[in-house]
Every structure is written in structure tokens, then in C-alpha cells.
Amino acid sequence: MNPDCYHIPVMLDECLAGLNIKPDGTYIDLTYGGGGHSKEIIKHLSAKGHLYGFDQDLDAMKGAMEDERFTFVRSNFRYIKNWMQYYGVEQVDGILADLGVSSHHLDEGGRGFSFRYDAPLDMRMNQAGKVSAKNIVAEYSEEQLADILYYYGELKQSRRIASAIVKARNKGDIATTGQLAEVVSPMLGFDREKKDLARVFQALRIEVNGEMKVLKEMLANATDILAPGGRLVIMTYHSLEDRIVKNHIKGNDKDNRDSQDAHSMIFGQTKTALRAINKNVITASPEELTSNPRSRSAKLRIAEKK
Ligand SMILES: C[S@@+](CC[C@H](N)C(=O)[O-])C[C@H]1O[C@@H](n2cnc3c(N)ncnc32)[C@H](O)[C@@H]1O
């Protein structure tokens, strides 16, 4: 595996600036991937500084950098707090998350993330995960499928696509990316077939990996372990994810209001643990938008622990 081809990091300078790195500090990159962000973060650390890199994917672990100031943690980032307890770290100075899948996932045909390759319908970021896209397509009700396609894929024709899937699976297994594409393609707009197909795949991937749920858990746990003045830097690629991050920073999300460590309620008003550094969401520069297509849907939010 060539680490240079794994993934081109998105908004690298903006993320680095957002972390506001102290050379002796402790930092966490929750989405190591090809290490694009981690390799830059570590350049700013002294011999006393330390970086923890999380990724649930075995491929990311295989390519992880070696450095005395770096520790790779192969785990879902929802467990960030437990892992830091395990390493005896009470507070950290900055946490970065660059959400979603890497280019490696999409380019590695056998993982089933992309309709560009015919492969088993898998889509698990964690190869040891119990649920694959094939299970979801085979077992979810038509209504559940329609909801996933609507909310995670933002597809207007979600009901028709779900109905086509159920009709096809009654005749035989939908086991490969190619079979799924064949079943849903007639339901997609002729002029936007590829875009909509990508949205069908995206919706299933989000469900397979429980991405919205783990994001909420991670935000609450990450906020708890930030030191005062510590930075939370989160990059999203989906409007629902961005809304979750924005609401978390404002202290508006119900799930995180329940976390007494992160936010506490006073007379019905939320006292937030975070202060937004950027009032408006940050997007990639015009140069990056031209050179790195993945940056087009990226939205960056930076907050500081009070
Ligand atoms: C967009 S890529 C990160 C790319 C990285 N910043 C770089 O420049 O190389 C996201 C990575 O996070 C990992 N990931 C996504 N969700 C995760 C989760 N809940 N727990 C752990 N790793 C996760 C994926 O496996 C993927 O490798």
C-alpha cells in the first residue's frame, strides 16, 4: 500500500491553524486514515508533545507512521475517553476529526464502498464489524430503507428505490455492488444517475457504520476530555453531520445536554462547554476546490473548551 495514494488531506492548513498547536501538548487525530493530518501535526510537536491517532480500519493501522511521540489506536473513536483513561491521559489540548471514508476506501474495489467496482456489498470501515451493507439491503423493512435513503442520501425518490430493492430481493439475493446498482439505477434520474447512485451508496455506508450515532457520542466524550482552552476541530461532508457538530458546539443537541460533564442545564438554559472559534462554517479555498475534488463538500468547524 502506497501511503501517498491513500488520501489527499483536506483543508490541512485550516485544520492545523484550528488546533493552535502547543509544542509540548497532547493531541488526538480521531480519523488517522492515511495520516495526512497526523504527519503535519507531529511536525509541530516537541519531544515532550504526544499525538494519538485513532482509526477503526485495519488498513489505516498497517500504514501508520512510527514515531516515539505517536501512538496508534485501532478503535472506533466513540471510545476516545476510555482509551485516554487507559493511557493515563486526563486532558488533551486538541482533537481533530476528518469524518467519513477515505479515498482509499473508495479506490479499494474489494471493500464495496463504490459502484465503480463490482464487489461484495460490504462497506464496513471496521473489517470486524458485524453488519454489512448486504445485511441491511436483505433485512431492513421497505420503510427503514426508504428512511435511510431519504435522510442519509437526501434522495427524493427514496420510496421508489426502497420498493425496487424489496421487489428484487424477493427474487434473489442482492449481494454485490453491481447487483445493487442494477436494481436501483432505473429509479434514478437519467441525467444524474451517477450522482444519485453515489448517494444511495453513501446512505448505506452511513447506516452500516452507525456514523451519526457515533459522531454524537464522540463529540460528548471529546468535549469532556479537552483541557480549558483546548481545541475541537471537526470536518464533515454531509449536511446532517454538520448540523450535529454545529448544535453540539452551541450546546443545542439534546443528547449532549444529557451529558452533565459536557454541558449543564441551568433554569432550562444550556450552559455550553465550548466557544465557537469560527462563527460561519469554513470551506476549502478556491485553489483546493480545483485541485482536490473531495474538498468540495467539506465543512470545517472549530471550537474551544471554556
Ligand atoms: C476522511 S478519512 C481521514 C483521512 C485523514 N485525515 C488523512 O488525511 O489521511 C476518515 C478515516 O476515519 C476513519 N473513521 C471513520 N469513522 C471512524 C470511527 N467512528 N472510528 C474510528 N475511525 C473512523 C475511517 O476508517 C477513515 O480512515
Short mmCIF file of C-alpha atoms and ligand atoms in Angstrom, two decimals:
data_model
loop_
_atom_site.label_atom_id
_atom_site.label_comp_id
_atom_site.label_asym_id
_atom_site.label_seq_id
_atom_site.Cartn_x
_atom_site.Cartn_y
_atom_site.Cartn_z
CA MET A 1 0.00 0.00 0.00
CA ASN A 2 1.48 3.32 -1.03
CA PRO A 3 0.74 5.85 1.76
CA ASP A 4 0.98 8.73 -0.75
CA CYS A 5 -2.04 7.38 -2.67
CA TYR A 6 -4.12 6.64 0.42
CA HIS A 7 -5.80 10.02 0.73
CA ILE A 8 -5.06 13.67 0.00
CA PRO A 9 -5.71 15.57 3.27
CA VAL A 10 -8.47 18.18 3.08
CA MET A 11 -8.05 21.74 4.45
CA LEU A 12 -4.73 20.81 6.02
CA ASP A 13 -3.60 24.38 6.82
CA GLU A 14 -7.02 25.33 8.18
CA CYS A 15 -7.10 22.26 10.46
CA LEU A 16 -3.57 22.95 11.72
CA ALA A 17 -4.42 26.58 12.43
CA GLY A 18 -7.62 25.45 14.18
CA LEU A 19 -5.71 23.15 16.52
CA ASN A 20 -3.44 26.04 17.56
CA ILE A 21 -0.73 23.52 18.47
CA LYS A 22 1.37 23.90 21.61
CA PRO A 23 4.67 22.08 21.03
CA ASP A 24 4.55 20.26 24.40
CA GLY A 25 0.84 19.47 24.15
CA THR A 26 -1.15 16.26 23.76
CA TYR A 27 -3.28 15.92 20.63
CA ILE A 28 -5.63 13.37 19.10
CA ASP A 29 -6.32 12.74 15.42
CA LEU A 30 -9.51 10.69 15.60
CA THR A 31 -9.51 9.76 11.90
CA TYR A 32 -5.93 8.78 11.01
CA GLY A 33 -6.70 7.38 7.52
CA GLY A 34 -3.51 7.83 5.51
CA GLY A 35 -2.07 10.08 8.24
CA GLY A 36 -2.21 13.21 6.08
CA HIS A 37 -3.16 15.43 9.03
CA SER A 38 -1.21 13.49 11.68
CA LYS A 39 2.07 13.76 9.78
CA GLU A 40 1.76 17.55 9.81
CA ILE A 41 0.58 17.80 13.42
CA ILE A 42 3.61 15.85 14.65
CA LYS A 43 5.98 18.27 12.89
CA HIS A 44 4.74 20.96 15.31
CA LEU A 45 5.35 18.90 18.46
CA SER A 46 8.48 18.93 20.65
CA ALA A 47 9.99 15.79 22.21
CA LYS A 48 7.55 16.31 25.12
CA GLY A 49 4.45 16.52 22.92
CA HIS A 50 2.35 13.49 22.01
CA LEU A 51 -0.14 12.57 19.31
CA TYR A 52 -2.69 9.73 19.46
CA GLY A 53 -4.10 8.58 16.12
CA PHE A 54 -7.37 6.64 16.03
CA ASP A 55 -8.80 4.61 13.17
CA GLN A 56 -11.07 1.60 13.18
CA ASP A 57 -9.74 0.36 9.85
CA LEU A 58 -7.02 -2.27 9.73
CA ASP A 59 -5.60 -0.77 6.51
CA ALA A 60 -5.01 2.57 8.29
CA MET A 61 -3.21 0.76 11.10
CA LYS A 62 -0.96 -1.10 8.63
CA GLY A 63 0.24 2.19 7.15
CA ALA A 64 0.53 4.10 10.46
CA MET A 65 3.67 6.18 11.00
CA GLU A 66 6.31 5.26 13.52
CA ASP A 67 7.46 7.94 15.92
CA GLU A 68 8.14 7.92 19.66
CA ARG A 69 5.70 10.79 20.04
CA PHE A 70 2.91 8.88 18.28
CA THR A 71 0.52 6.13 19.41
CA PHE A 72 -1.90 4.46 17.01
CA VAL A 73 -5.19 3.26 18.50
CA ARG A 74 -7.22 0.85 16.39
CA SER A 75 -10.67 1.59 17.69
CA ASN A 76 -13.90 3.33 16.98
CA PHE A 77 -13.48 6.93 18.09
CA ARG A 78 -16.64 6.70 20.23
CA TYR A 79 -14.36 5.14 22.87
CA ILE A 80 -11.93 8.10 22.97
CA LYS A 81 -12.48 8.74 26.69
CA ASN A 82 -11.91 5.10 27.72
CA TRP A 83 -8.72 4.94 25.68
CA MET A 84 -7.32 8.12 27.14
CA GLN A 85 -8.07 6.76 30.62
CA TYR A 86 -6.22 3.59 29.62
CA TYR A 87 -3.19 5.68 28.61
CA GLY A 88 -3.42 7.74 31.83
CA VAL A 89 -4.24 10.96 29.97
CA GLU A 90 -6.83 13.12 31.77
CA GLN A 91 -6.96 16.08 29.41
CA VAL A 92 -5.77 16.88 25.90
CA ASP A 93 -5.01 20.14 24.12
CA GLY A 94 -6.68 19.45 20.79
CA ILE A 95 -8.80 16.91 18.95
CA LEU A 96 -9.23 16.63 15.18
CA ALA A 97 -11.81 14.58 13.29
CA ASP A 98 -11.99 14.41 9.49
CA LEU A 99 -15.13 12.34 9.15
CA GLY A 100 -16.38 9.76 6.69
CA VAL A 101 -14.47 7.47 4.39
CA SER A 102 -11.02 7.96 2.88
CA SER A 103 -10.17 7.86 -0.82
CA HIS A 104 -8.54 4.52 -0.01
CA HIS A 105 -11.94 3.08 0.92
CA LEU A 106 -13.47 4.25 -2.36
CA ASP A 107 -10.50 3.20 -4.51
CA GLU A 108 -10.05 -0.21 -2.90
CA GLY A 109 -12.63 -2.05 -5.02
CA GLY A 110 -12.96 -5.08 -2.74
CA ARG A 111 -14.37 -3.10 0.20
CA GLY A 112 -17.69 -2.49 -1.55
CA PHE A 113 -17.87 1.28 -0.89
CA SER A 114 -18.09 2.27 -4.55
CA PHE A 115 -20.20 1.29 -7.53
CA ARG A 116 -17.12 1.82 -9.72
CA TYR A 117 -16.07 -1.77 -8.91
CA ASP A 118 -18.16 -4.92 -8.73
CA ALA A 119 -17.51 -6.34 -5.27
CA PRO A 120 -19.31 -7.88 -2.29
CA LEU A 121 -21.75 -5.40 -0.76
CA ASP A 122 -19.73 -4.75 2.39
CA MET A 123 -18.96 -1.07 3.31
CA ARG A 124 -17.70 -1.77 6.84
CA MET A 125 -14.91 0.62 7.85
CA ASN A 126 -14.08 -1.78 10.65
CA GLN A 127 -13.46 -5.12 8.96
CA ALA A 128 -14.54 -6.87 12.17
CA GLY A 129 -17.92 -5.06 12.26
CA LYS A 130 -20.98 -7.31 12.43
CA VAL A 131 -23.30 -5.58 9.95
CA SER A 132 -22.55 -5.14 6.26
CA ALA A 133 -24.49 -3.32 3.54
CA LYS A 134 -25.63 -6.73 2.27
CA ASN A 135 -27.33 -7.42 5.65
CA ILE A 136 -29.10 -4.07 5.57
CA VAL A 137 -30.32 -4.48 1.99
CA ALA A 138 -31.54 -8.00 2.80
CA GLU A 139 -33.09 -7.44 6.22
CA TYR A 140 -34.37 -3.88 6.68
CA SER A 141 -38.05 -3.18 6.05
CA GLU A 142 -39.03 -1.15 2.99
CA GLU A 143 -39.84 1.79 5.27
CA GLN A 144 -36.47 1.62 7.05
CA LEU A 145 -34.66 1.51 3.71
CA ALA A 146 -36.65 4.49 2.44
CA ASP A 147 -35.80 6.47 5.59
CA ILE A 148 -32.07 5.77 5.26
CA LEU A 149 -32.11 6.77 1.59
CA TYR A 150 -34.05 9.94 2.38
CA TYR A 151 -32.13 11.15 5.44
CA TYR A 152 -28.59 9.93 4.69
CA GLY A 153 -28.74 10.02 0.89
CA GLU A 154 -31.04 13.06 0.58
CA LEU A 155 -32.79 11.23 -2.25
CA LYS A 156 -36.25 12.48 -3.19
CA GLN A 157 -37.10 9.17 -4.86
CA SER A 158 -36.22 7.20 -1.69
CA ARG A 159 -39.54 5.33 -1.55
CA ARG A 160 -39.34 4.14 -5.16
CA ILE A 161 -35.74 2.98 -4.67
CA ALA A 162 -36.64 1.13 -1.46
CA SER A 163 -39.56 -0.55 -3.21
CA ALA A 164 -37.30 -1.66 -6.11
CA ILE A 165 -34.82 -3.16 -3.61
CA VAL A 166 -37.55 -5.11 -1.81
CA LYS A 167 -39.02 -6.43 -5.09
CA ALA A 168 -35.59 -7.52 -6.32
CA ARG A 169 -34.56 -9.20 -3.06
CA ASN A 170 -37.75 -11.26 -3.08
CA LYS A 171 -36.48 -12.81 -6.32
CA GLY A 172 -32.89 -13.40 -5.16
CA ASP A 173 -30.00 -12.06 -3.04
CA ILE A 174 -28.56 -8.61 -3.70
CA ALA A 175 -25.00 -9.50 -2.78
CA THR A 176 -22.74 -7.25 -4.83
CA THR A 177 -22.30 -3.56 -5.60
CA GLY A 178 -23.04 -4.33 -9.27
CA GLN A 179 -26.33 -6.07 -8.43
CA LEU A 180 -27.42 -3.16 -6.22
CA ALA A 181 -26.54 -0.63 -8.93
CA GLU A 182 -28.54 -2.64 -11.48
CA VAL A 183 -31.60 -2.75 -9.21
CA VAL A 184 -31.66 0.94 -8.26
CA SER A 185 -30.40 2.59 -11.48
CA PRO A 186 -33.79 2.55 -13.29
CA MET A 187 -35.22 4.60 -10.37
CA LEU A 188 -32.61 7.37 -10.70
CA GLY A 189 -32.76 10.50 -12.84
CA PHE A 190 -31.22 9.83 -16.26
CA ASP A 191 -29.09 12.98 -16.13
CA ARG A 192 -27.99 12.43 -12.53
CA GLU A 193 -27.66 8.66 -12.39
CA LYS A 194 -24.03 8.63 -11.15
CA LYS A 195 -24.65 11.34 -8.54
CA ASP A 196 -27.75 9.63 -7.20
CA LEU A 197 -26.08 6.23 -7.22
CA ALA A 198 -23.28 7.74 -5.12
CA ARG A 199 -25.95 8.98 -2.70
CA VAL A 200 -27.51 5.50 -2.45
CA PHE A 201 -24.09 4.10 -1.58
CA GLN A 202 -23.38 6.95 0.85
CA ALA A 203 -26.68 6.36 2.66
CA LEU A 204 -25.98 2.66 3.14
CA ARG A 205 -22.42 3.34 4.27
CA ILE A 206 -23.61 5.81 6.93
CA GLU A 207 -26.07 3.22 8.24
CA VAL A 208 -23.57 0.32 8.15
CA ASN A 209 -21.08 2.29 10.22
CA GLY A 210 -23.64 3.99 12.51
CA GLU A 211 -21.95 7.26 11.62
CA MET A 212 -24.49 9.73 13.04
CA LYS A 213 -24.79 7.95 16.38
CA VAL A 214 -21.05 7.55 16.92
CA LEU A 215 -20.49 11.18 15.96
CA LYS A 216 -22.80 12.36 18.78
CA GLU A 217 -21.13 10.04 21.29
CA MET A 218 -17.68 11.11 20.19
CA LEU A 219 -18.49 14.85 20.44
CA ALA A 220 -19.70 14.48 24.02
CA ASN A 221 -16.71 12.36 25.07
CA ALA A 222 -14.17 14.51 23.22
CA THR A 223 -15.54 17.67 24.84
CA ASP A 224 -15.23 16.06 28.28
CA ILE A 225 -11.52 15.34 27.90
CA LEU A 226 -10.49 18.69 26.39
CA ALA A 227 -8.41 20.90 28.69
CA PRO A 228 -9.66 24.50 29.16
CA GLY A 229 -8.54 26.37 26.04
CA GLY A 230 -8.24 23.04 24.16
CA ARG A 231 -9.46 22.94 20.57
CA LEU A 232 -12.06 20.75 18.87
CA VAL A 233 -11.62 20.73 15.08
CA ILE A 234 -14.25 18.79 13.13
CA MET A 235 -14.55 18.39 9.35
CA THR A 236 -17.79 16.99 7.91
CA TYR A 237 -19.00 16.06 4.42
CA HIS A 238 -22.75 15.76 4.93
CA SER A 239 -25.29 18.40 5.98
CA LEU A 240 -26.70 16.20 8.77
CA GLU A 241 -23.23 15.73 10.26
CA ASP A 242 -22.54 19.46 10.07
CA ARG A 243 -25.81 20.18 11.86
CA ILE A 244 -24.88 17.74 14.65
CA VAL A 245 -21.48 19.43 15.09
CA LYS A 246 -22.95 22.95 14.97
CA ASN A 247 -25.62 22.08 17.53
CA HIS A 248 -23.09 20.41 19.78
CA ILE A 249 -20.89 23.49 19.81
CA LYS A 250 -23.91 25.66 20.62
CA GLY A 251 -25.00 23.18 23.29
CA ASN A 252 -28.32 22.67 21.49
CA ASP A 253 -28.26 18.93 20.98
CA LYS A 254 -30.45 17.03 23.35
CA ASP A 255 -28.16 14.01 23.52
CA ASN A 256 -25.30 16.10 24.71
CA ARG A 257 -27.40 18.16 27.12
CA ASP A 258 -27.85 14.84 28.88
CA SER A 259 -24.10 14.61 29.34
CA GLN A 260 -23.66 16.55 32.54
CA ASP A 261 -19.89 16.63 32.12
CA ALA A 262 -20.04 18.42 28.79
CA HIS A 263 -22.94 20.81 29.30
CA SER A 264 -25.08 21.58 32.28
CA MET A 265 -28.63 22.93 32.38
CA ILE A 266 -29.35 26.00 34.46
CA PHE A 267 -33.02 27.03 34.70
CA GLY A 268 -33.76 25.38 31.37
CA GLN A 269 -30.90 27.14 29.58
CA THR A 270 -27.86 25.26 28.34
CA LYS A 271 -24.52 26.36 29.68
CA THR A 272 -22.17 25.32 26.93
CA ALA A 273 -18.72 23.88 27.45
CA LEU A 274 -17.48 25.18 24.10
CA ARG A 275 -16.99 28.51 22.39
CA ALA A 276 -17.13 28.61 18.59
CA ILE A 277 -13.91 29.99 17.07
CA ASN A 278 -15.45 30.44 13.62
CA LYS A 279 -18.97 31.86 13.55
CA ASN A 280 -19.54 30.66 9.99
CA VAL A 281 -18.53 27.30 8.65
CA ILE A 282 -15.12 27.20 6.91
CA THR A 283 -14.92 25.75 3.39
CA ALA A 284 -11.93 24.95 1.19
CA SER A 285 -10.06 27.68 -0.69
CA PRO A 286 -10.73 28.13 -4.45
CA GLU A 287 -7.29 26.55 -5.18
CA GLU A 288 -8.05 23.47 -3.11
CA LEU A 289 -11.54 23.16 -4.58
CA THR A 290 -9.94 22.87 -8.02
CA SER A 291 -7.13 20.52 -7.06
CA ASN A 292 -8.88 18.17 -4.60
CA PRO A 293 -12.47 17.20 -5.57
CA ARG A 294 -13.07 15.69 -2.13
CA SER A 295 -12.77 19.14 -0.56
CA ARG A 296 -15.92 20.33 -2.37
CA SER A 297 -18.37 19.10 0.25
CA ALA A 298 -16.08 19.67 3.26
CA LYS A 299 -17.22 21.90 6.12
CA LEU A 300 -14.92 22.75 8.99
CA ARG A 301 -15.92 23.92 12.48
CA ILE A 302 -13.54 24.89 15.25
CA ALA A 303 -14.41 25.34 18.92
CA GLU A 304 -12.51 25.97 22.15
CA LYS A 305 -13.22 24.49 25.58
CA LYS A 306 -14.17 27.24 28.01
C1 LIG B 1 -11.62 11.07 5.71
S1 LIG B 1 -10.64 9.78 6.30
C2 LIG B 1 -9.34 10.60 7.15
C3 LIG B 1 -8.21 10.96 6.28
C4 LIG B 1 -7.04 11.57 7.01
N1 LIG B 1 -7.37 12.80 7.66
C5 LIG B 1 -5.91 11.80 6.04
O1 LIG B 1 -5.65 12.94 5.68
O2 LIG B 1 -5.28 10.82 5.62
C6 LIG B 1 -11.55 9.14 7.64
C7 LIG B 1 -10.90 7.98 8.36
O3 LIG B 1 -11.54 7.85 9.62
C8 LIG B 1 -11.84 6.52 9.88
N2 LIG B 1 -13.07 6.54 10.67
C9 LIG B 1 -14.28 6.98 10.29
N3 LIG B 1 -15.16 6.85 11.28
C10 LIG B 1 -14.48 6.33 12.34
C11 LIG B 1 -14.83 5.97 13.68
N4 LIG B 1 -16.10 6.08 14.12
N5 LIG B 1 -13.87 5.49 14.47
C12 LIG B 1 -12.60 5.34 14.03
N6 LIG B 1 -12.20 5.63 12.78
C13 LIG B 1 -13.13 6.13 11.94
C14 LIG B 1 -12.01 5.85 8.53
O4 LIG B 1 -11.69 4.48 8.62
C15 LIG B 1 -11.04 6.65 7.65
O5 LIG B 1 -9.80 6.01 7.57
#
